[in-house]
């Protein structure tokens, strides 16, 4: 796609952050449930599943960034809903944390989207 280094770097940073959050959540899980055994669940990532077909059809960076932002907003809404419905205060805090992470990712992607959009307008 000929992406600029800054766009590639943003996706690398988001990927590393997500892996770090996964490690953090794993530690919380072990502390809360006192086990290292996970139940096997075969589900697609909730924030990507509704958009996966659109990702495959999109070939320009603005479209990809728009879909990535939609994905982050969807995940944020889901985690906020889960936090609202959580009966356990610890789970509520975890969901609120995850919603905040998704919001942060959304804003990082939006910065790149706005940059690419302005650049495209200049090149027109």
Tab-separated table of N, CA, C and O in Angstrom:
chain	number	residue	atom	x	y	z
A	1	UNK	N	0.822	-1.201	0.000
A	1	UNK	CA	0.000	0.000	0.000
A	1	UNK	C	0.863	1.262	0.000
A	1	UNK	O	0.343	2.349	-0.136
A	2	UNK	N	2.153	1.124	0.195
A	2	UNK	CA	3.007	2.288	0.199
A	2	UNK	C	2.742	3.214	1.376
A	2	UNK	O	2.741	4.424	1.227
A	3	UNK	N	2.518	2.645	2.542
A	3	UNK	CA	2.211	3.448	3.722
A	3	UNK	C	3.444	4.188	4.221
A	3	UNK	O	4.555	3.684	4.155
A	4	UNK	N	3.213	5.375	4.723
A	4	UNK	CA	4.299	6.135	5.331
A	4	UNK	C	4.745	5.447	6.614
A	4	UNK	O	3.960	4.768	7.286
A	5	UNK	N	5.990	5.670	6.964
A	5	UNK	CA	6.552	5.060	8.171
A	5	UNK	C	5.750	5.411	9.416
A	5	UNK	O	5.568	4.573	10.291
A	6	UNK	N	5.233	6.633	9.494
A	6	UNK	CA	4.501	7.050	10.694
A	6	UNK	C	3.217	6.240	10.870
A	6	UNK	O	2.815	5.938	11.984
A	7	UNK	N	2.562	5.881	9.757
A	7	UNK	CA	1.332	5.094	9.828
A	7	UNK	C	1.667	3.670	10.274
A	7	UNK	O	1.015	3.108	11.158
A	8	UNK	N	2.693	3.116	9.661
A	8	UNK	CA	3.136	1.768	10.032
A	8	UNK	C	3.520	1.743	11.509
A	8	UNK	O	3.129	0.838	12.247
A	9	UNK	N	4.247	2.759	11.952
A	9	UNK	CA	4.677	2.842	13.350
A	9	UNK	C	3.473	2.918	14.292
A	9	UNK	O	3.475	2.299	15.360
A	10	UNK	N	2.440	3.657	13.905
A	10	UNK	CA	1.237	3.742	14.746
A	10	UNK	C	0.618	2.355	14.935
A	10	UNK	O	0.265	1.983	16.054
A	11	UNK	N	0.502	1.598	13.843
A	11	UNK	CA	-0.066	0.252	13.959
A	11	UNK	C	0.834	-0.667	14.786
A	11	UNK	O	0.340	-1.494	15.561
A	12	UNK	N	2.144	-0.512	14.665
A	12	UNK	CA	3.082	-1.310	15.475
A	12	UNK	C	2.919	-0.958	16.949
A	12	UNK	O	2.851	-1.846	17.803
A	13	UNK	N	2.821	0.329	17.244
A	13	UNK	CA	2.640	0.769	18.640
A	13	UNK	C	1.335	0.213	19.207
A	13	UNK	O	1.310	-0.311	20.333
A	14	UNK	N	0.251	0.318	18.442
A	14	UNK	CA	-1.036	-0.203	18.917
A	14	UNK	C	-0.961	-1.705	19.156
A	14	UNK	O	-1.518	-2.220	20.129
A	15	UNK	N	-0.266	-2.406	18.296
A	15	UNK	CA	-0.102	-3.851	18.457
A	15	UNK	C	0.668	-4.173	19.733
A	15	UNK	O	0.268	-5.045	20.513
A	16	UNK	N	1.761	-3.460	19.950
A	16	UNK	CA	2.563	-3.688	21.167
A	16	UNK	C	1.766	-3.344	22.418
A	16	UNK	O	1.837	-4.062	23.418
A	17	UNK	N	1.018	-2.248	22.357
A	17	UNK	CA	0.186	-1.871	23.506
A	17	UNK	C	-0.844	-2.960	23.799
A	17	UNK	O	-1.068	-3.310	24.958
A	18	UNK	N	-1.460	-3.485	22.759
A	18	UNK	CA	-2.467	-4.533	22.946
A	18	UNK	C	-1.849	-5.776	23.579
A	18	UNK	O	-2.457	-6.392	24.460
A	19	UNK	N	-0.659	-6.130	23.154
A	19	UNK	CA	0.026	-7.283	23.753
A	19	UNK	C	0.347	-7.007	25.221
A	19	UNK	O	0.201	-7.891	26.072
A	20	UNK	N	0.761	-5.773	25.519
A	20	UNK	CA	1.036	-5.405	26.911
A	20	UNK	C	-0.227	-5.442	27.759
A	20	UNK	O	-0.198	-5.900	28.906
A	21	UNK	N	-1.336	-4.985	27.192
A	21	UNK	CA	-2.609	-5.031	27.915
A	21	UNK	C	-3.030	-6.477	28.149
A	21	UNK	O	-3.564	-6.805	29.214
A	22	UNK	N	-2.786	-7.333	27.178
A	22	UNK	CA	-3.134	-8.750	27.329
A	22	UNK	C	-2.343	-9.359	28.480
A	22	UNK	O	-2.894	-10.111	29.303
A	23	UNK	N	-1.074	-9.033	28.568
A	23	UNK	CA	-0.239	-9.537	29.667
A	23	UNK	C	-0.764	-9.023	31.004
A	23	UNK	O	-0.883	-9.789	31.974
A	24	UNK	N	-1.106	-7.753	31.052
A	24	UNK	CA	-1.645	-7.154	32.273
A	24	UNK	C	-2.961	-7.830	32.673
A	24	UNK	O	-3.163	-8.171	33.850
A	25	UNK	N	-3.839	-8.043	31.703
A	25	UNK	CA	-5.117	-8.704	31.985
A	25	UNK	C	-4.917	-10.141	32.446
A	25	UNK	O	-5.640	-10.633	33.311
A	26	UNK	N	-3.935	-10.826	31.890
A	26	UNK	CA	-3.634	-12.199	32.305
A	26	UNK	C	-3.222	-12.224	33.774
A	26	UNK	O	-3.655	-13.089	34.540
A	27	UNK	N	-2.419	-11.266	34.199
A	27	UNK	CA	-2.010	-11.185	35.596
A	27	UNK	C	-3.212	-10.904	36.503
A	27	UNK	O	-3.341	-11.494	37.583
A	28	UNK	N	-4.089	-10.016	36.072
A	28	UNK	CA	-5.310	-9.739	36.844
A	28	UNK	C	-6.165	-10.994	36.942
A	28	UNK	O	-6.661	-11.340	38.016
A	29	UNK	N	-6.327	-11.690	35.824
A	29	UNK	CA	-7.121	-12.923	35.794
A	29	UNK	C	-6.573	-13.941	36.793
A	29	UNK	O	-7.323	-14.517	37.590
A	30	UNK	N	-5.273	-14.154	36.775
A	30	UNK	CA	-4.664	-15.137	37.686
A	30	UNK	C	-4.859	-14.728	39.141
A	30	UNK	O	-5.106	-15.573	39.992
A	31	UNK	N	-4.762	-13.427	39.405
A	31	UNK	CA	-4.942	-12.942	40.774
A	31	UNK	C	-6.394	-13.100	41.231
A	31	UNK	O	-6.666	-13.536	42.346
A	32	UNK	N	-7.338	-12.765	40.360
A	32	UNK	CA	-8.752	-12.819	40.725
A	32	UNK	C	-9.274	-14.241	40.848
A	32	UNK	O	-10.049	-14.554	41.754
A	33	UNK	N	-8.878	-15.088	39.903
A	33	UNK	CA	-9.457	-16.420	39.851
A	33	UNK	C	-8.516	-17.518	40.354
A	33	UNK	O	-8.881	-18.688	40.371
A	34	UNK	N	-7.330	-17.117	40.730
A	34	UNK	CA	-6.342	-18.025	41.334
A	34	UNK	C	-6.123	-19.297	40.514
A	34	UNK	O	-6.058	-20.397	41.058
A	35	UNK	N	-6.052	-19.111	39.225
A	35	UNK	CA	-5.799	-20.236	38.335
A	35	UNK	C	-5.091	-19.741	37.082
A	35	UNK	O	-5.171	-18.571	36.739
A	36	UNK	N	-4.379	-20.641	36.448
A	36	UNK	CA	-3.755	-20.312	35.166
A	36	UNK	C	-4.440	-21.054	34.031
A	36	UNK	O	-4.018	-20.992	32.892
A	37	UNK	N	-5.511	-21.766	34.368
A	37	UNK	CA	-6.236	-22.514	33.351
A	37	UNK	C	-7.313	-21.618	32.747
A	37	UNK	O	-8.127	-21.043	33.452
A	38	UNK	N	-7.280	-21.516	31.435
A	38	UNK	CA	-8.298	-20.745	30.729
A	38	UNK	C	-9.267	-21.682	30.044
A	38	UNK	O	-8.886	-22.739	29.557
A	39	UNK	N	-10.502	-21.271	30.013
A	39	UNK	CA	-11.500	-22.019	29.260
A	39	UNK	C	-11.300	-21.727	27.779
A	39	UNK	O	-11.126	-20.575	27.381
A	40	UNK	N	-11.292	-22.762	26.968
A	40	UNK	CA	-11.135	-22.595	25.527
A	40	UNK	C	-12.423	-22.016	24.935
A	40	UNK	O	-13.502	-22.549	25.139
A	41	UNK	N	-12.273	-20.913	24.227
A	41	UNK	CA	-13.405	-20.268	23.582
A	41	UNK	C	-12.986	-19.947	22.152
A	41	UNK	O	-11.930	-19.365	21.927
A	42	UNK	N	-13.815	-20.337	21.209
A	42	UNK	CA	-13.498	-20.069	19.814
A	42	UNK	C	-14.418	-18.975	19.283
A	42	UNK	O	-15.445	-19.245	18.676
A	43	UNK	N	-14.017	-17.753	19.557
A	43	UNK	CA	-14.776	-16.596	19.108
A	43	UNK	C	-13.831	-15.633	18.392
A	43	UNK	O	-12.681	-15.487	18.790
A	44	UNK	N	-14.314	-14.960	17.372
A	44	UNK	CA	-13.474	-13.951	16.714
A	44	UNK	C	-13.359	-12.728	17.619
A	44	UNK	O	-14.184	-12.532	18.516
A	45	UNK	N	-12.354	-11.890	17.403
A	45	UNK	CA	-12.262	-10.654	18.187
A	45	UNK	C	-13.532	-9.821	18.004
A	45	UNK	O	-13.951	-9.566	16.879
A	46	UNK	N	-14.146	-9.437	19.101
A	46	UNK	CA	-15.444	-8.763	19.039
A	46	UNK	C	-15.403	-7.446	18.283
A	46	UNK	O	-16.379	-7.054	17.674
A	47	UNK	N	-14.261	-6.764	18.325
A	47	UNK	CA	-14.209	-5.459	17.686
A	47	UNK	C	-13.929	-5.529	16.191
A	47	UNK	O	-14.072	-4.537	15.491
A	48	UNK	N	-13.558	-6.692	15.689
A	48	UNK	CA	-13.203	-6.823	14.278
A	48	UNK	C	-14.261	-7.592	13.482
A	48	UNK	O	-14.511	-7.296	12.322
A	49	UNK	N	-14.901	-8.543	14.104
A	49	UNK	CA	-15.820	-9.444	13.397
A	49	UNK	C	-16.841	-8.725	12.510
A	49	UNK	O	-16.977	-9.074	11.342
A	50	UNK	N	-17.539	-7.693	12.999
A	50	UNK	CA	-18.552	-7.053	12.139
A	50	UNK	C	-17.945	-6.290	10.945
A	50	UNK	O	-18.642	-5.978	9.998
A	51	UNK	N	-16.642	-6.012	11.012
A	51	UNK	CA	-16.008	-5.190	9.982
A	51	UNK	C	-15.032	-5.955	9.093
A	51	UNK	O	-14.488	-5.383	8.153
A	52	UNK	N	-14.796	-7.220	9.370
A	52	UNK	CA	-13.742	-7.967	8.684
A	52	UNK	C	-13.922	-7.965	7.169
A	52	UNK	O	-12.954	-7.807	6.424
A	53	UNK	N	-15.138	-8.115	6.691
A	53	UNK	CA	-15.383	-8.094	5.248
A	53	UNK	C	-15.012	-6.758	4.628
A	53	UNK	O	-14.434	-6.703	3.541
A	54	UNK	N	-15.322	-5.679	5.341
A	54	UNK	CA	-14.997	-4.345	4.838
A	54	UNK	C	-13.490	-4.117	4.800
A	54	UNK	O	-12.983	-3.465	3.895
A	55	UNK	N	-12.771	-4.654	5.796
A	55	UNK	CA	-11.315	-4.535	5.796
A	55	UNK	C	-10.731	-5.188	4.537
A	55	UNK	O	-9.815	-4.666	3.924
A	56	UNK	N	-11.274	-6.347	4.175
A	56	UNK	CA	-10.772	-7.073	3.012
A	56	UNK	C	-11.047	-6.329	1.710
A	56	UNK	O	-10.317	-6.479	0.747
A	57	UNK	N	-12.103	-5.526	1.687
A	57	UNK	CA	-12.496	-4.797	0.476
A	57	UNK	C	-11.825	-3.433	0.345
A	57	UNK	O	-11.847	-2.834	-0.723
A	58	UNK	N	-11.227	-2.938	1.412
A	58	UNK	CA	-10.672	-1.592	1.424
A	58	UNK	C	-9.192	-1.623	1.061
A	58	UNK	O	-8.436	-2.416	1.607
A	59	UNK	N	-8.813	-0.740	0.148
A	59	UNK	CA	-7.423	-0.730	-0.275
A	59	UNK	C	-6.738	0.620	-0.074
A	59	UNK	O	-5.563	0.757	-0.361
A	60	UNK	N	-7.464	1.623	0.424
A	60	UNK	CA	-6.806	2.920	0.654
A	60	UNK	C	-6.673	3.170	2.151
A	60	UNK	O	-7.451	2.682	2.959
A	61	UNK	N	-5.672	3.945	2.487
A	61	UNK	CA	-5.337	4.156	3.890
A	61	UNK	C	-6.445	4.866	4.660
A	61	UNK	O	-6.704	4.541	5.817
A	62	UNK	N	-7.129	5.815	4.036
A	62	UNK	CA	-8.220	6.488	4.743
A	62	UNK	C	-9.329	5.502	5.096
A	62	UNK	O	-9.866	5.541	6.207
A	63	UNK	N	-9.666	4.622	4.170
A	63	UNK	CA	-10.689	3.615	4.443
A	63	UNK	C	-10.273	2.665	5.542
A	63	UNK	O	-11.076	2.313	6.420
A	64	UNK	N	-9.017	2.259	5.521
A	64	UNK	CA	-8.515	1.343	6.554
A	64	UNK	C	-8.519	2.024	7.916
A	64	UNK	O	-8.947	1.435	8.913
A	65	UNK	N	-8.070	3.266	7.955
A	65	UNK	CA	-8.075	3.991	9.233
A	65	UNK	C	-9.497	4.214	9.737
A	65	UNK	O	-9.752	4.101	10.947
A	66	UNK	N	-10.428	4.518	8.839
A	66	UNK	CA	-11.832	4.669	9.249
A	66	UNK	C	-12.358	3.377	9.872
A	66	UNK	O	-13.016	3.402	10.922
A	67	UNK	N	-12.076	2.252	9.235
A	67	UNK	CA	-12.532	0.967	9.767
A	67	UNK	C	-11.857	0.644	11.096
A	67	UNK	O	-12.510	0.144	12.021
A	68	UNK	N	-10.579	0.945	11.187
A	68	UNK	CA	-9.867	0.701	12.446
A	68	UNK	C	-10.456	1.553	13.570
A	68	UNK	O	-10.626	1.072	14.700
A	69	UNK	N	-10.811	2.806	13.253
A	69	UNK	CA	-11.431	3.664	14.264
A	69	UNK	C	-12.804	3.126	14.661
A	69	UNK	O	-13.157	3.114	15.849
A	70	UNK	N	-13.583	2.674	13.674
A	70	UNK	CA	-14.888	2.081	13.980
A	70	UNK	C	-14.726	0.864	14.884
A	70	UNK	O	-15.516	0.653	15.814
A	71	UNK	N	-13.703	0.083	14.608
A	71	UNK	CA	-13.430	-1.112	15.406
A	71	UNK	C	-13.135	-0.739	16.859
A	71	UNK	O	-13.647	-1.369	17.796
A	72	UNK	N	-12.327	0.283	17.051
A	72	UNK	CA	-11.996	0.730	18.413
A	72	UNK	C	-13.231	1.278	19.123
A	72	UNK	O	-13.444	1.008	20.311
A	73	UNK	N	-14.057	2.041	18.407
A	73	UNK	CA	-15.284	2.576	19.013
A	73	UNK	C	-16.254	1.459	19.397
A	73	UNK	O	-16.892	1.517	20.452
A	74	UNK	N	-16.348	0.445	18.541
A	74	UNK	CA	-17.216	-0.695	18.840
A	74	UNK	C	-16.738	-1.400	20.102
A	74	UNK	O	-17.537	-1.695	21.003
A	75	UNK	N	-15.454	-1.655	20.179
A	75	UNK	CA	-14.910	-2.326	21.372
A	75	UNK	C	-15.139	-1.476	22.619
A	75	UNK	O	-15.522	-1.996	23.675
A	76	UNK	N	-14.937	-0.167	22.499
A	76	UNK	CA	-15.168	0.716	23.646
A	76	UNK	C	-16.620	0.636	24.115
A	76	UNK	O	-16.892	0.520	25.318
A	77	UNK	N	-17.566	0.676	23.165
A	77	UNK	CA	-18.988	0.591	23.530
A	77	UNK	C	-19.309	-0.737	24.208
A	77	UNK	O	-20.070	-0.785	25.185
A	78	UNK	N	-18.746	-1.806	23.699
A	78	UNK	CA	-18.990	-3.125	24.285
A	78	UNK	C	-18.464	-3.171	25.718
A	78	UNK	O	-19.172	-3.617	26.629
A	79	UNK	N	-17.236	-2.689	25.930
A	79	UNK	CA	-16.662	-2.724	27.276
A	79	UNK	C	-17.424	-1.810	28.241
A	79	UNK	O	-17.604	-2.147	29.406
A	80	UNK	N	-17.894	-0.671	27.751
A	80	UNK	CA	-18.695	0.205	28.613
A	80	UNK	C	-20.015	-0.464	28.990
A	80	UNK	O	-20.460	-0.352	30.138
A	81	UNK	N	-20.614	-1.155	28.046
A	81	UNK	CA	-21.854	-1.879	28.324
A	81	UNK	C	-21.603	-2.985	29.349
A	81	UNK	O	-22.375	-3.151	30.299
A	82	UNK	N	-20.520	-3.720	29.161
A	82	UNK	CA	-20.178	-4.779	30.114
A	82	UNK	C	-19.912	-4.196	31.507
A	82	UNK	O	-20.325	-4.772	32.509
A	83	UNK	N	-19.229	-3.055	31.560
A	83	UNK	CA	-18.955	-2.418	32.857
A	83	UNK	C	-20.255	-2.005	33.528
A	83	UNK	O	-20.429	-2.188	34.740
A	84	UNK	N	-21.160	-1.475	32.750
A	84	UNK	CA	-22.451	-1.024	33.283
A	84	UNK	C	-23.250	-2.199	33.856
A	84	UNK	O	-23.941	-2.061	34.864
A	85	UNK	N	-23.135	-3.352	33.209
A	85	UNK	CA	-23.922	-4.513	33.623
A	85	UNK	C	-23.218	-5.419	34.621
A	85	UNK	O	-23.837	-6.333	35.161
A	86	UNK	N	-21.931	-5.167	34.845
A	86	UNK	CA	-21.167	-6.031	35.753
A	86	UNK	C	-21.677	-5.898	37.187
A	86	UNK	O	-21.872	-4.794	37.687
A	87	UNK	N	-21.888	-7.025	37.804
A	87	UNK	CA	-22.316	-7.034	39.203
A	87	UNK	C	-21.104	-7.005	40.132
A	87	UNK	O	-21.162	-6.465	41.215
A	88	UNK	N	-20.026	-7.603	39.685
A	88	UNK	CA	-18.786	-7.656	40.457
A	88	UNK	C	-17.986	-6.370	40.209
A	88	UNK	O	-17.697	-6.015	39.070
A	89	UNK	N	-17.636	-5.674	41.280
A	89	UNK	CA	-16.926	-4.395	41.170
A	89	UNK	C	-15.554	-4.558	40.500
A	89	UNK	O	-15.115	-3.686	39.755
A	90	UNK	N	-14.889	-5.671	40.762
A	90	UNK	CA	-13.584	-5.906	40.137
A	90	UNK	C	-13.727	-6.047	38.622
A	90	UNK	O	-12.933	-5.493	37.863
A	91	UNK	N	-14.740	-6.768	38.188
A	91	UNK	CA	-14.973	-6.933	36.751
A	91	UNK	C	-15.361	-5.593	36.112
A	91	UNK	O	-14.943	-5.282	35.004
A	92	UNK	N	-16.137	-4.821	36.848
A	92	UNK	CA	-16.527	-3.504	36.348
A	92	UNK	C	-15.279	-2.658	36.081
A	92	UNK	O	-15.171	-2.010	35.037
A	93	UNK	N	-14.331	-2.676	36.990
A	93	UNK	CA	-13.094	-1.907	36.836
A	93	UNK	C	-12.281	-2.398	35.638
A	93	UNK	O	-11.701	-1.602	34.908
A	94	UNK	N	-12.246	-3.699	35.441
A	94	UNK	CA	-11.522	-4.262	34.292
A	94	UNK	C	-12.156	-3.789	33.001
A	94	UNK	O	-11.468	-3.338	32.073
A	95	UNK	N	-13.470	-3.856	32.905
A	95	UNK	CA	-14.157	-3.404	31.692
A	95	UNK	C	-13.973	-1.904	31.466
A	95	UNK	O	-13.800	-1.451	30.331
A	96	UNK	N	-13.987	-1.121	32.532
A	96	UNK	CA	-13.755	0.315	32.392
A	96	UNK	C	-12.338	0.588	31.888
A	96	UNK	O	-12.124	1.471	31.050
A	97	UNK	N	-11.386	-0.178	32.401
A	97	UNK	CA	-9.998	-0.061	31.947
A	97	UNK	C	-9.908	-0.382	30.454
A	97	UNK	O	-9.287	0.357	29.685
A	98	UNK	N	-10.538	-1.455	30.037
A	98	UNK	CA	-10.506	-1.852	28.628
A	98	UNK	C	-11.171	-0.803	27.738
A	98	UNK	O	-10.688	-0.504	26.644
A	99	UNK	N	-12.263	-0.220	28.207
A	99	UNK	CA	-12.935	0.840	27.442
A	99	UNK	C	-11.996	2.035	27.275
A	99	UNK	O	-11.921	2.626	26.187
A	100	UNK	N	-11.272	2.382	28.322
A	100	UNK	CA	-10.330	3.507	28.247
A	100	UNK	C	-9.196	3.208	27.262
A	100	UNK	O	-8.761	4.092	26.517
A	101	UNK	N	-8.733	1.974	27.242
A	101	UNK	CA	-7.688	1.565	26.294
A	101	UNK	C	-8.185	1.731	24.862
A	101	UNK	O	-7.490	2.271	23.997
A	102	UNK	N	-9.394	1.270	24.606
A	102	UNK	CA	-9.955	1.374	23.253
A	102	UNK	C	-10.138	2.836	22.849
A	102	UNK	O	-9.888	3.203	21.695
A	103	UNK	N	-10.548	3.673	23.793
A	103	UNK	CA	-10.702	5.099	23.517
A	103	UNK	C	-9.353	5.723	23.145
A	103	UNK	O	-9.255	6.514	22.203
A	104	UNK	N	-8.323	5.346	23.866
A	104	UNK	CA	-6.973	5.846	23.570
A	104	UNK	C	-6.531	5.403	22.168
A	104	UNK	O	-5.978	6.200	21.404
A	105	UNK	N	-6.785	4.159	21.827
A	105	UNK	CA	-6.435	3.657	20.493
A	105	UNK	C	-7.193	4.421	19.410
A	105	UNK	O	-6.621	4.775	18.378
A	106	UNK	N	-8.468	4.668	19.654
A	106	UNK	CA	-9.282	5.426	18.700
A	106	UNK	C	-8.641	6.793	18.418
A	106	UNK	O	-8.508	7.203	17.268
A	107	UNK	N	-8.251	7.480	19.471
A	107	UNK	CA	-7.702	8.819	19.288
A	107	UNK	C	-6.348	8.798	18.575
A	107	UNK	O	-6.048	9.709	17.787
A	108	UNK	N	-5.545	7.792	18.811
A	108	UNK	CA	-4.277	7.665	18.084
A	108	UNK	C	-4.544	7.452	16.595
A	108	UNK	O	-3.870	8.050	15.743
A	109	UNK	N	-5.511	6.622	16.289
A	109	UNK	CA	-5.856	6.381	14.887
A	109	UNK	C	-6.462	7.625	14.249
A	109	UNK	O	-6.207	7.920	13.080
A	110	UNK	N	-7.239	8.366	15.004
A	110	UNK	CA	-7.871	9.577	14.468
A	110	UNK	C	-6.814	10.610	14.082
A	110	UNK	O	-6.957	11.295	13.064
A	111	UNK	N	-5.760	10.722	14.874
A	111	UNK	CA	-4.675	11.642	14.537
A	111	UNK	C	-4.087	11.262	13.181
A	111	UNK	O	-3.865	12.119	12.318
A	112	UNK	N	-3.851	9.978	12.979
A	112	UNK	CA	-3.293	9.522	11.701
A	112	UNK	C	-4.283	9.718	10.557
A	112	UNK	O	-3.900	10.079	9.449
A	113	UNK	N	-5.559	9.491	10.834
A	113	UNK	CA	-6.594	9.699	9.824
A	113	UNK	C	-6.609	11.155	9.370
A	113	UNK	O	-6.636	11.453	8.176
A	114	UNK	N	-6.614	12.069	10.331
A	114	UNK	CA	-6.638	13.494	10.002
A	114	UNK	C	-5.389	13.899	9.224
A	114	UNK	O	-5.468	14.682	8.275
A	115	UNK	N	-4.248	13.351	9.595
A	115	UNK	CA	-3.000	13.621	8.876
A	115	UNK	C	-3.111	13.161	7.422
A	115	UNK	O	-2.792	13.908	6.497
A	116	UNK	N	-3.567	11.942	7.214
A	116	UNK	CA	-3.687	11.385	5.861
A	116	UNK	C	-4.726	12.140	5.041
A	116	UNK	O	-4.549	12.354	3.844
A	117	UNK	N	-5.808	12.532	5.689
A	117	UNK	CA	-6.869	13.268	4.996
A	117	UNK	C	-6.342	14.628	4.513
A	117	UNK	O	-6.575	15.003	3.353
A	118	UNK	N	-5.622	15.337	5.366
A	118	UNK	CA	-5.063	16.638	4.977
A	118	UNK	C	-4.043	16.470	3.863
A	118	UNK	O	-4.003	17.252	2.916
A	119	UNK	N	-3.233	15.437	3.984
A	119	UNK	CA	-2.221	15.188	2.965
A	119	UNK	C	-2.888	14.892	1.611
A	119	UNK	O	-2.433	15.375	0.580
A	120	UNK	N	-3.968	14.115	1.636
A	120	UNK	CA	-4.680	13.792	0.393
A	120	UNK	C	-5.297	15.046	-0.219
A	120	UNK	O	-5.292	15.214	-1.439
A	121	UNK	N	-5.810	15.941	0.621
A	121	UNK	CA	-6.402	17.185	0.119
A	121	UNK	C	-5.354	18.083	-0.514
A	121	UNK	O	-5.601	18.722	-1.533
A	122	UNK	N	-4.174	18.112	0.046
A	122	UNK	CA	-3.078	18.920	-0.488
A	122	UNK	C	-2.647	18.383	-1.855
A	122	UNK	O	-2.346	19.147	-2.767
A	123	UNK	N	-2.640	17.055	-1.975
A	123	UNK	CA	-2.191	16.411	-3.217
A	123	UNK	C	-3.232	16.428	-4.337
A	123	UNK	O	-2.948	15.998	-5.453
A	124	UNK	N	-4.437	16.889	-4.039
A	124	UNK	CA	-5.500	16.903	-5.070
A	124	UNK	C	-5.298	18.008	-6.080
A	124	UNK	O	-4.746	18.995	-5.924
